[in-house]
């Protein structure tokens, strides 16, 4: 288990301030995500009698958020044409084997909050140093197909970081162009799924990114990010394909 304290304590983590972000797309995203993060926080965070900074209020709201079963890092490069960090899980994994995901994993005793879980797991899986991350905020909880609650933590990272896949957990690191996610239509994807001892074909939206299919929980997280940041409404469904006689 990685000891996050070797990189940074929670109260030393950096929060990106929208006013200091020069690129319009990222600045708009930061404003929207932080607005949602603060609105979801307790009133004591929103109306601080000591008039603490926006960064402190964002950190406080993240710290006070109830702990989820797992947390993921929605990491976006801080540049004019931003990209979203994605990974493909190793084929031998017990759950979600071979599927596309954001870096992240289960909460462990000692993490203390969702942000530390996301940063620790991202460091373990991709060698992303937590002290190279600027937090934006969080997105609403998602539920995995196994029933776990998953908290997405949104953050900025430098575009020139050298990341290395931990091959015991992930087989590949790749990037999704943010403008493409904002503008391109989703593609319907079919998967085989066991239901009551029978195999059914499930249809669901997906993105095609660098030869990979992005669907499931990761797709829902991206859809939530685009809706929060840019009002892009995407219908996300799981529909059983009717058999054709």
PDB file of C-alpha atoms in Angstrom:
ATOM      1  CA  UNK A   1       0.000   0.000   0.000  1.00  0.00           C
ATOM      2  CA  UNK A   2       1.297   3.434  -0.984  1.00  0.00           C
ATOM      3  CA  UNK A   3       1.864   5.902   1.834  1.00  0.00           C
ATOM      4  CA  UNK A   4       0.469   9.145   0.451  1.00  0.00           C
ATOM      5  CA  UNK A   5       2.186  11.169   3.166  1.00  0.00           C
ATOM      6  CA  UNK A   6       5.492  10.741   1.343  1.00  0.00           C
ATOM      7  CA  UNK A   7       4.077  13.097  -1.331  1.00  0.00           C
ATOM      8  CA  UNK A   8       1.682  15.503   0.395  1.00  0.00           C
ATOM      9  CA  UNK A   9      -0.696  15.816   3.300  1.00  0.00           C
ATOM     10  CA  UNK A  10      -4.335  16.423   2.489  1.00  0.00           C
ATOM     11  CA  UNK A  11      -4.153  20.015   3.747  1.00  0.00           C
ATOM     12  CA  UNK A  12      -1.208  20.657   1.406  1.00  0.00           C
ATOM     13  CA  UNK A  13      -3.007  19.561  -1.746  1.00  0.00           C
ATOM     14  CA  UNK A  14      -3.430  22.143  -4.480  1.00  0.00           C
ATOM     15  CA  UNK A  15      -6.770  23.397  -5.813  1.00  0.00           C
ATOM     16  CA  UNK A  16      -6.891  25.025  -9.247  1.00  0.00           C
ATOM     17  CA  UNK A  17      -8.295  28.567  -9.084  1.00  0.00           C
ATOM     18  CA  UNK A  18     -10.428  29.315 -12.189  1.00  0.00           C
ATOM     19  CA  UNK A  19      -9.318  32.953 -12.352  1.00  0.00           C
ATOM     20  CA  UNK A  20      -5.734  31.784 -12.904  1.00  0.00           C
ATOM     21  CA  UNK A  21      -6.559  29.322 -15.701  1.00  0.00           C
ATOM     22  CA  UNK A  22      -5.786  30.846 -19.096  1.00  0.00           C
ATOM     23  CA  UNK A  23      -7.497  28.280 -21.327  1.00  0.00           C
ATOM     24  CA  UNK A  24     -11.264  28.911 -21.728  1.00  0.00           C
ATOM     25  CA  UNK A  25     -12.372  25.277 -21.923  1.00  0.00           C
ATOM     26  CA  UNK A  26     -10.581  24.288 -18.722  1.00  0.00           C
ATOM     27  CA  UNK A  27     -11.529  27.504 -16.933  1.00  0.00           C
ATOM     28  CA  UNK A  28     -15.223  26.909 -17.648  1.00  0.00           C
ATOM     29  CA  UNK A  29     -14.940  23.309 -16.479  1.00  0.00           C
ATOM     30  CA  UNK A  30     -13.181  24.370 -13.254  1.00  0.00           C
ATOM     31  CA  UNK A  31     -15.853  26.972 -12.483  1.00  0.00           C
ATOM     32  CA  UNK A  32     -18.708  24.546 -13.053  1.00  0.00           C
ATOM     33  CA  UNK A  33     -17.188  21.586 -11.175  1.00  0.00           C
ATOM     34  CA  UNK A  34     -16.266  23.745  -8.176  1.00  0.00           C
ATOM     35  CA  UNK A  35     -19.723  25.329  -8.157  1.00  0.00           C
ATOM     36  CA  UNK A  36     -21.323  21.879  -8.011  1.00  0.00           C
ATOM     37  CA  UNK A  37     -18.813  20.674  -5.406  1.00  0.00           C
ATOM     38  CA  UNK A  38     -19.538  23.621  -3.102  1.00  0.00           C
ATOM     39  CA  UNK A  39     -23.298  23.420  -3.619  1.00  0.00           C
ATOM     40  CA  UNK A  40     -23.245  19.793  -2.516  1.00  0.00           C
ATOM     41  CA  UNK A  41     -21.293  20.649   0.645  1.00  0.00           C
ATOM     42  CA  UNK A  42     -22.609  21.416   4.080  1.00  0.00           C
ATOM     43  CA  UNK A  43     -23.771  24.982   4.745  1.00  0.00           C
ATOM     44  CA  UNK A  44     -20.844  25.488   7.128  1.00  0.00           C
ATOM     45  CA  UNK A  45     -18.504  25.192   4.144  1.00  0.00           C
ATOM     46  CA  UNK A  46     -20.511  27.570   1.959  1.00  0.00           C
ATOM     47  CA  UNK A  47     -20.945  30.277   4.598  1.00  0.00           C
ATOM     48  CA  UNK A  48     -17.631  30.353   6.374  1.00  0.00           C
ATOM     49  CA  UNK A  49     -17.618  33.163   8.975  1.00  0.00           C
ATOM     50  CA  UNK A  50     -13.846  33.504   8.583  1.00  0.00           C
ATOM     51  CA  UNK A  51     -14.209  34.132   4.830  1.00  0.00           C
ATOM     52  CA  UNK A  52     -11.644  31.495   3.868  1.00  0.00           C
ATOM     53  CA  UNK A  53     -10.487  31.214   0.277  1.00  0.00           C
ATOM     54  CA  UNK A  54     -12.385  29.367  -2.430  1.00  0.00           C
ATOM     55  CA  UNK A  55      -9.580  26.790  -2.507  1.00  0.00           C
ATOM     56  CA  UNK A  56      -9.964  26.106   1.216  1.00  0.00           C
ATOM     57  CA  UNK A  57     -13.731  25.753   0.873  1.00  0.00           C
ATOM     58  CA  UNK A  58     -13.332  23.286  -1.997  1.00  0.00           C
ATOM     59  CA  UNK A  59     -10.869  21.229   0.059  1.00  0.00           C
ATOM     60  CA  UNK A  60     -13.171  21.329   3.073  1.00  0.00           C
ATOM     61  CA  UNK A  61     -16.129  20.169   1.005  1.00  0.00           C
ATOM     62  CA  UNK A  62     -14.098  17.283  -0.431  1.00  0.00           C
ATOM     63  CA  UNK A  63     -12.889  16.335   3.030  1.00  0.00           C
ATOM     64  CA  UNK A  64     -16.420  16.352   4.481  1.00  0.00           C
ATOM     65  CA  UNK A  65     -17.971  14.269   1.694  1.00  0.00           C
ATOM     66  CA  UNK A  66     -18.986  10.789   2.915  1.00  0.00           C
ATOM     67  CA  UNK A  67     -16.511   8.073   1.976  1.00  0.00           C
ATOM     68  CA  UNK A  68     -17.443   5.986  -1.066  1.00  0.00           C
ATOM     69  CA  UNK A  69     -16.553   2.346  -1.637  1.00  0.00           C
ATOM     70  CA  UNK A  70     -14.093   3.459  -4.323  1.00  0.00           C
ATOM     71  CA  UNK A  71     -12.830   6.665  -5.903  1.00  0.00           C
ATOM     72  CA  UNK A  72     -11.401   7.428  -9.331  1.00  0.00           C
ATOM     73  CA  UNK A  73      -9.279  10.298 -10.632  1.00  0.00           C
ATOM     74  CA  UNK A  74     -10.734  12.115 -13.638  1.00  0.00           C
ATOM     75  CA  UNK A  75      -7.411  13.662 -14.676  1.00  0.00           C
ATOM     76  CA  UNK A  76      -7.376  16.294 -17.439  1.00  0.00           C
ATOM     77  CA  UNK A  77      -4.246  17.834 -18.931  1.00  0.00           C
ATOM     78  CA  UNK A  78      -3.798  21.568 -18.308  1.00  0.00           C
ATOM     79  CA  UNK A  79      -3.252  22.819 -21.858  1.00  0.00           C
ATOM     80  CA  UNK A  80      -5.018  24.585 -24.729  1.00  0.00           C
ATOM     81  CA  UNK A  81      -6.287  21.293 -26.173  1.00  0.00           C
ATOM     82  CA  UNK A  82      -6.866  19.193 -23.042  1.00  0.00           C
ATOM     83  CA  UNK A  83      -6.886  15.414 -22.892  1.00  0.00           C
ATOM     84  CA  UNK A  84      -8.472  12.970 -20.437  1.00  0.00           C
ATOM     85  CA  UNK A  85      -6.359  10.237 -18.847  1.00  0.00           C
ATOM     86  CA  UNK A  86      -7.741   6.728 -19.398  1.00  0.00           C
ATOM     87  CA  UNK A  87      -6.435   3.224 -18.717  1.00  0.00           C
ATOM     88  CA  UNK A  88      -7.288  -0.279 -19.834  1.00  0.00           C
ATOM     89  CA  UNK A  89      -7.511  -2.770 -16.992  1.00  0.00           C
ATOM     90  CA  UNK A  90      -5.356  -5.880 -17.209  1.00  0.00           C
ATOM     91  CA  UNK A  91      -6.996  -8.959 -18.716  1.00  0.00           C
ATOM     92  CA  UNK A  92      -6.322 -11.091 -15.627  1.00  0.00           C
ATOM     93  CA  UNK A  93      -8.168  -8.812 -13.173  1.00  0.00           C
ATOM     94  CA  UNK A  94     -11.056 -10.327 -11.212  1.00  0.00           C
ATOM     95  CA  UNK A  95     -13.428  -7.469 -12.049  1.00  0.00           C
ATOM     96  CA  UNK A  96     -13.829  -5.310 -15.151  1.00  0.00           C
ATOM     97  CA  UNK A  97     -10.980  -7.200 -16.833  1.00  0.00           C
ATOM     98  CA  UNK A  98      -9.862  -5.589 -20.094  1.00  0.00           C
ATOM     99  CA  UNK A  99     -12.269  -2.667 -19.699  1.00  0.00           C
ATOM    100  CA  UNK A 100     -11.437   1.023 -20.026  1.00  0.00           C
ATOM    101  CA  UNK A 101     -11.414   2.981 -16.785  1.00  0.00           C
ATOM    102  CA  UNK A 102     -10.122   6.074 -15.071  1.00  0.00           C
ATOM    103  CA  UNK A 103      -7.289   5.419 -12.630  1.00  0.00           C
ATOM    104  CA  UNK A 104      -8.680   4.586  -9.208  1.00  0.00           C
ATOM    105  CA  UNK A 105      -9.818   1.852  -6.885  1.00  0.00           C
ATOM    106  CA  UNK A 106     -11.237   0.831  -3.534  1.00  0.00           C
ATOM    107  CA  UNK A 107     -11.026   2.818  -0.328  1.00  0.00           C
ATOM    108  CA  UNK A 108      -8.474   1.485   2.138  1.00  0.00           C
ATOM    109  CA  UNK A 109      -8.298   2.025   5.867  1.00  0.00           C
ATOM    110  CA  UNK A 110      -6.014   4.977   6.444  1.00  0.00           C
ATOM    111  CA  UNK A 111      -7.037   6.923   3.330  1.00  0.00           C
ATOM    112  CA  UNK A 112      -9.393   9.083   5.362  1.00  0.00           C
ATOM    113  CA  UNK A 113     -11.292  10.555   2.406  1.00  0.00           C
ATOM    114  CA  UNK A 114     -12.151  10.029  -1.264  1.00  0.00           C
ATOM    115  CA  UNK A 115      -9.447  12.353  -2.599  1.00  0.00           C
ATOM    116  CA  UNK A 116      -6.635  10.386  -0.961  1.00  0.00           C
ATOM    117  CA  UNK A 117      -8.099   7.129  -2.289  1.00  0.00           C
ATOM    118  CA  UNK A 118      -8.190   8.490  -5.854  1.00  0.00           C
ATOM    119  CA  UNK A 119      -4.670   9.942  -5.652  1.00  0.00           C
ATOM    120  CA  UNK A 120      -3.159   6.860  -4.019  1.00  0.00           C
ATOM    121  CA  UNK A 121      -4.692   4.521  -6.574  1.00  0.00           C
ATOM    122  CA  UNK A 122      -3.714   6.753  -9.513  1.00  0.00           C
ATOM    123  CA  UNK A 123      -0.126   6.800  -8.238  1.00  0.00           C
ATOM    124  CA  UNK A 124      -0.070   3.026  -7.802  1.00  0.00           C
ATOM    125  CA  UNK A 125      -1.515   2.396 -11.270  1.00  0.00           C
ATOM    126  CA  UNK A 126       0.201   5.093 -13.360  1.00  0.00           C
ATOM    127  CA  UNK A 127       3.039   6.546 -11.201  1.00  0.00           C
ATOM    128  CA  UNK A 128       1.215   9.901 -11.162  1.00  0.00           C
ATOM    129  CA  UNK A 129       2.683  11.853  -8.202  1.00  0.00           C
ATOM    130  CA  UNK A 130      -0.133  13.266  -6.011  1.00  0.00           C
ATOM    131  CA  UNK A 131       1.780  16.511  -5.530  1.00  0.00           C
ATOM    132  CA  UNK A 132       1.587  17.086  -9.313  1.00  0.00           C
ATOM    133  CA  UNK A 133      -2.219  17.183  -9.208  1.00  0.00           C
ATOM    134  CA  UNK A 134      -4.412  20.289  -8.999  1.00  0.00           C
ATOM    135  CA  UNK A 135      -7.872  19.439  -7.725  1.00  0.00           C
ATOM    136  CA  UNK A 136     -11.004  20.876  -9.321  1.00  0.00           C
ATOM    137  CA  UNK A 137     -13.695  19.129  -7.281  1.00  0.00           C
ATOM    138  CA  UNK A 138     -15.913  16.092  -7.532  1.00  0.00           C
ATOM    139  CA  UNK A 139     -18.779  14.669  -9.576  1.00  0.00           C
ATOM    140  CA  UNK A 140     -21.882  12.843  -8.331  1.00  0.00           C
ATOM    141  CA  UNK A 141     -21.547   9.276  -7.096  1.00  0.00           C
ATOM    142  CA  UNK A 142     -21.833   6.498  -9.673  1.00  0.00           C
ATOM    143  CA  UNK A 143     -22.717   2.869  -8.919  1.00  0.00           C
ATOM    144  CA  UNK A 144     -20.709   0.080 -10.515  1.00  0.00           C
ATOM    145  CA  UNK A 145     -22.357  -3.052 -11.914  1.00  0.00           C
ATOM    146  CA  UNK A 146     -21.198  -4.877  -8.766  1.00  0.00           C
ATOM    147  CA  UNK A 147     -23.098  -2.348  -6.602  1.00  0.00           C
ATOM    148  CA  UNK A 148     -20.096  -0.351  -5.340  1.00  0.00           C
ATOM    149  CA  UNK A 149     -20.403   3.401  -4.855  1.00  0.00           C
ATOM    150  CA  UNK A 150     -17.725   5.240  -6.869  1.00  0.00           C
ATOM    151  CA  UNK A 151     -16.784   8.892  -6.324  1.00  0.00           C
ATOM    152  CA  UNK A 152     -15.130  10.688  -9.299  1.00  0.00           C
ATOM    153  CA  UNK A 153     -12.518  13.279  -8.274  1.00  0.00           C
ATOM    154  CA  UNK A 154     -11.771  15.798 -11.041  1.00  0.00           C
ATOM    155  CA  UNK A 155      -8.276  17.274 -11.342  1.00  0.00           C
ATOM    156  CA  UNK A 156      -5.763  18.920 -13.652  1.00  0.00           C
ATOM    157  CA  UNK A 157      -2.326  17.516 -14.455  1.00  0.00           C
ATOM    158  CA  UNK A 158       0.567  18.797 -16.549  1.00  0.00           C
ATOM    159  CA  UNK A 159       0.578  17.543 -20.157  1.00  0.00           C
ATOM    160  CA  UNK A 160       4.229  16.476 -20.044  1.00  0.00           C
ATOM    161  CA  UNK A 161       4.115  14.104 -17.065  1.00  0.00           C
ATOM    162  CA  UNK A 162       5.711  10.710 -17.662  1.00  0.00           C
ATOM    163  CA  UNK A 163       3.223   8.033 -16.620  1.00  0.00           C
ATOM    164  CA  UNK A 164       3.989   4.324 -16.384  1.00  0.00           C
ATOM    165  CA  UNK A 165       1.342   1.557 -16.263  1.00  0.00           C
ATOM    166  CA  UNK A 166       1.521  -0.851 -13.334  1.00  0.00           C
ATOM    167  CA  UNK A 167       1.131  -4.018 -15.404  1.00  0.00           C
ATOM    168  CA  UNK A 168      -0.248  -5.984 -12.495  1.00  0.00           C
ATOM    169  CA  UNK A 169      -3.381  -3.834 -12.695  1.00  0.00           C
ATOM    170  CA  UNK A 170      -3.519  -2.021 -16.017  1.00  0.00           C
ATOM    171  CA  UNK A 171      -2.220  -2.917 -19.453  1.00  0.00           C
ATOM    172  CA  UNK A 172      -2.287   0.484 -21.123  1.00  0.00           C
ATOM    173  CA  UNK A 173      -2.414   4.240 -20.532  1.00  0.00           C
ATOM    174  CA  UNK A 174      -3.974   6.367 -23.257  1.00  0.00           C
ATOM    175  CA  UNK A 175      -5.693   9.729 -23.752  1.00  0.00           C
ATOM    176  CA  UNK A 176      -9.068  10.995 -24.959  1.00  0.00           C
ATOM    177  CA  UNK A 177      -9.154  14.328 -26.782  1.00  0.00           C
ATOM    178  CA  UNK A 178     -11.470  16.542 -24.744  1.00  0.00           C
ATOM    179  CA  UNK A 179     -12.868  18.525 -27.680  1.00  0.00           C
ATOM    180  CA  UNK A 180     -13.761  15.253 -29.412  1.00  0.00           C
ATOM    181  CA  UNK A 181     -15.655  14.040 -26.343  1.00  0.00           C
ATOM    182  CA  UNK A 182     -17.534  17.341 -26.317  1.00  0.00           C
ATOM    183  CA  UNK A 183     -18.598  17.223 -29.943  1.00  0.00           C
ATOM    184  CA  UNK A 184     -18.664  13.708 -31.358  1.00  0.00           C
ATOM    185  CA  UNK A 185     -21.800  11.560 -31.088  1.00  0.00           C
ATOM    186  CA  UNK A 186     -21.707   8.387 -29.049  1.00  0.00           C
ATOM    187  CA  UNK A 187     -21.732   5.012 -30.800  1.00  0.00           C
ATOM    188  CA  UNK A 188     -24.074   2.221 -29.745  1.00  0.00           C
ATOM    189  CA  UNK A 189     -22.105  -0.712 -28.353  1.00  0.00           C
ATOM    190  CA  UNK A 190     -23.330  -4.271 -27.827  1.00  0.00           C
ATOM    191  CA  UNK A 191     -22.086  -6.575 -25.079  1.00  0.00           C
ATOM    192  CA  UNK A 192     -23.002 -10.095 -24.057  1.00  0.00           C
ATOM    193  CA  UNK A 193     -24.382 -10.302 -20.526  1.00  0.00           C
ATOM    194  CA  UNK A 194     -25.563 -13.228 -18.403  1.00  0.00           C
ATOM    195  CA  UNK A 195     -29.126 -12.785 -17.106  1.00  0.00           C
ATOM    196  CA  UNK A 196     -30.858 -15.578 -15.203  1.00  0.00           C
ATOM    197  CA  UNK A 197     -28.581 -18.241 -16.730  1.00  0.00           C
ATOM    198  CA  UNK A 198     -29.231 -16.924 -20.213  1.00  0.00           C
ATOM    199  CA  UNK A 199     -27.059 -14.757 -22.418  1.00  0.00           C
ATOM    200  CA  UNK A 200     -28.570 -11.451 -23.485  1.00  0.00           C
ATOM    201  CA  UNK A 201     -27.186  -8.751 -25.745  1.00  0.00           C
ATOM    202  CA  UNK A 202     -27.134  -5.351 -24.052  1.00  0.00           C
ATOM    203  CA  UNK A 203     -26.986  -2.127 -26.081  1.00  0.00           C
ATOM    204  CA  UNK A 204     -25.430   0.982 -24.543  1.00  0.00           C
ATOM    205  CA  UNK A 205     -23.749   4.221 -25.694  1.00  0.00           C
ATOM    206  CA  UNK A 206     -19.972   4.344 -26.015  1.00  0.00           C
ATOM    207  CA  UNK A 207     -17.088   6.433 -27.309  1.00  0.00           C
ATOM    208  CA  UNK A 208     -14.380   5.088 -29.581  1.00  0.00           C
ATOM    209  CA  UNK A 209     -11.047   6.438 -28.321  1.00  0.00           C
ATOM    210  CA  UNK A 210      -7.670   5.445 -29.764  1.00  0.00           C
ATOM    211  CA  UNK A 211      -8.862   1.982 -30.703  1.00  0.00           C
ATOM    212  CA  UNK A 212     -10.602   1.420 -27.346  1.00  0.00           C
ATOM    213  CA  UNK A 213     -14.309   1.310 -26.502  1.00  0.00           C
ATOM    214  CA  UNK A 214     -15.272   3.536 -23.577  1.00  0.00           C
ATOM    215  CA  UNK A 215     -18.577   2.481 -22.031  1.00  0.00           C
ATOM    216  CA  UNK A 216     -20.110   1.427 -18.704  1.00  0.00           C
ATOM    217  CA  UNK A 217     -19.260   3.337 -15.545  1.00  0.00           C
ATOM    218  CA  UNK A 218     -16.393   5.187 -17.241  1.00  0.00           C
ATOM    219  CA  UNK A 219     -18.733   6.350 -19.978  1.00  0.00           C
ATOM    220  CA  UNK A 220     -21.283   7.511 -17.404  1.00  0.00           C
ATOM    221  CA  UNK A 221     -18.587   9.456 -15.538  1.00  0.00           C
ATOM    222  CA  UNK A 222     -17.523  11.198 -18.755  1.00  0.00           C
ATOM    223  CA  UNK A 223     -21.162  11.975 -19.573  1.00  0.00           C
ATOM    224  CA  UNK A 224     -21.581  13.445 -16.071  1.00  0.00           C
ATOM    225  CA  UNK A 225     -18.422  15.530 -16.532  1.00  0.00           C
ATOM    226  CA  UNK A 226     -19.639  16.927 -19.860  1.00  0.00           C
ATOM    227  CA  UNK A 227     -23.076  17.715 -18.458  1.00  0.00           C
ATOM    228  CA  UNK A 228     -21.655  19.443 -15.372  1.00  0.00           C
ATOM    229  CA  UNK A 229     -19.034  21.426 -17.253  1.00  0.00           C
ATOM    230  CA  UNK A 230     -20.675  22.155 -20.587  1.00  0.00           C
ATOM    231  CA  UNK A 231     -24.395  21.277 -20.395  1.00  0.00           C
ATOM    232  CA  UNK A 232     -23.988  18.451 -22.889  1.00  0.00           C
ATOM    233  CA  UNK A 233     -27.001  16.193 -22.360  1.00  0.00           C
ATOM    234  CA  UNK A 234     -26.411  12.547 -23.250  1.00  0.00           C
ATOM    235  CA  UNK A 235     -28.973   9.796 -22.915  1.00  0.00           C
ATOM    236  CA  UNK A 236     -27.212   6.937 -21.141  1.00  0.00           C
ATOM    237  CA  UNK A 237     -29.082   3.671 -21.324  1.00  0.00           C
ATOM    238  CA  UNK A 238     -28.747  -0.093 -21.092  1.00  0.00           C
ATOM    239  CA  UNK A 239     -31.252  -1.764 -23.377  1.00  0.00           C
ATOM    240  CA  UNK A 240     -31.743  -5.464 -24.102  1.00  0.00           C
ATOM    241  CA  UNK A 241     -31.558  -6.124 -27.817  1.00  0.00           C
ATOM    242  CA  UNK A 242     -34.692  -7.803 -29.032  1.00  0.00           C
ATOM    243  CA  UNK A 243     -34.107 -11.113 -30.738  1.00  0.00           C
ATOM    244  CA  UNK A 244     -34.793 -11.240 -34.454  1.00  0.00           C
ATOM    245  CA  UNK A 245     -36.603 -14.248 -35.797  1.00  0.00           C
TER     246      UNK A 245
END
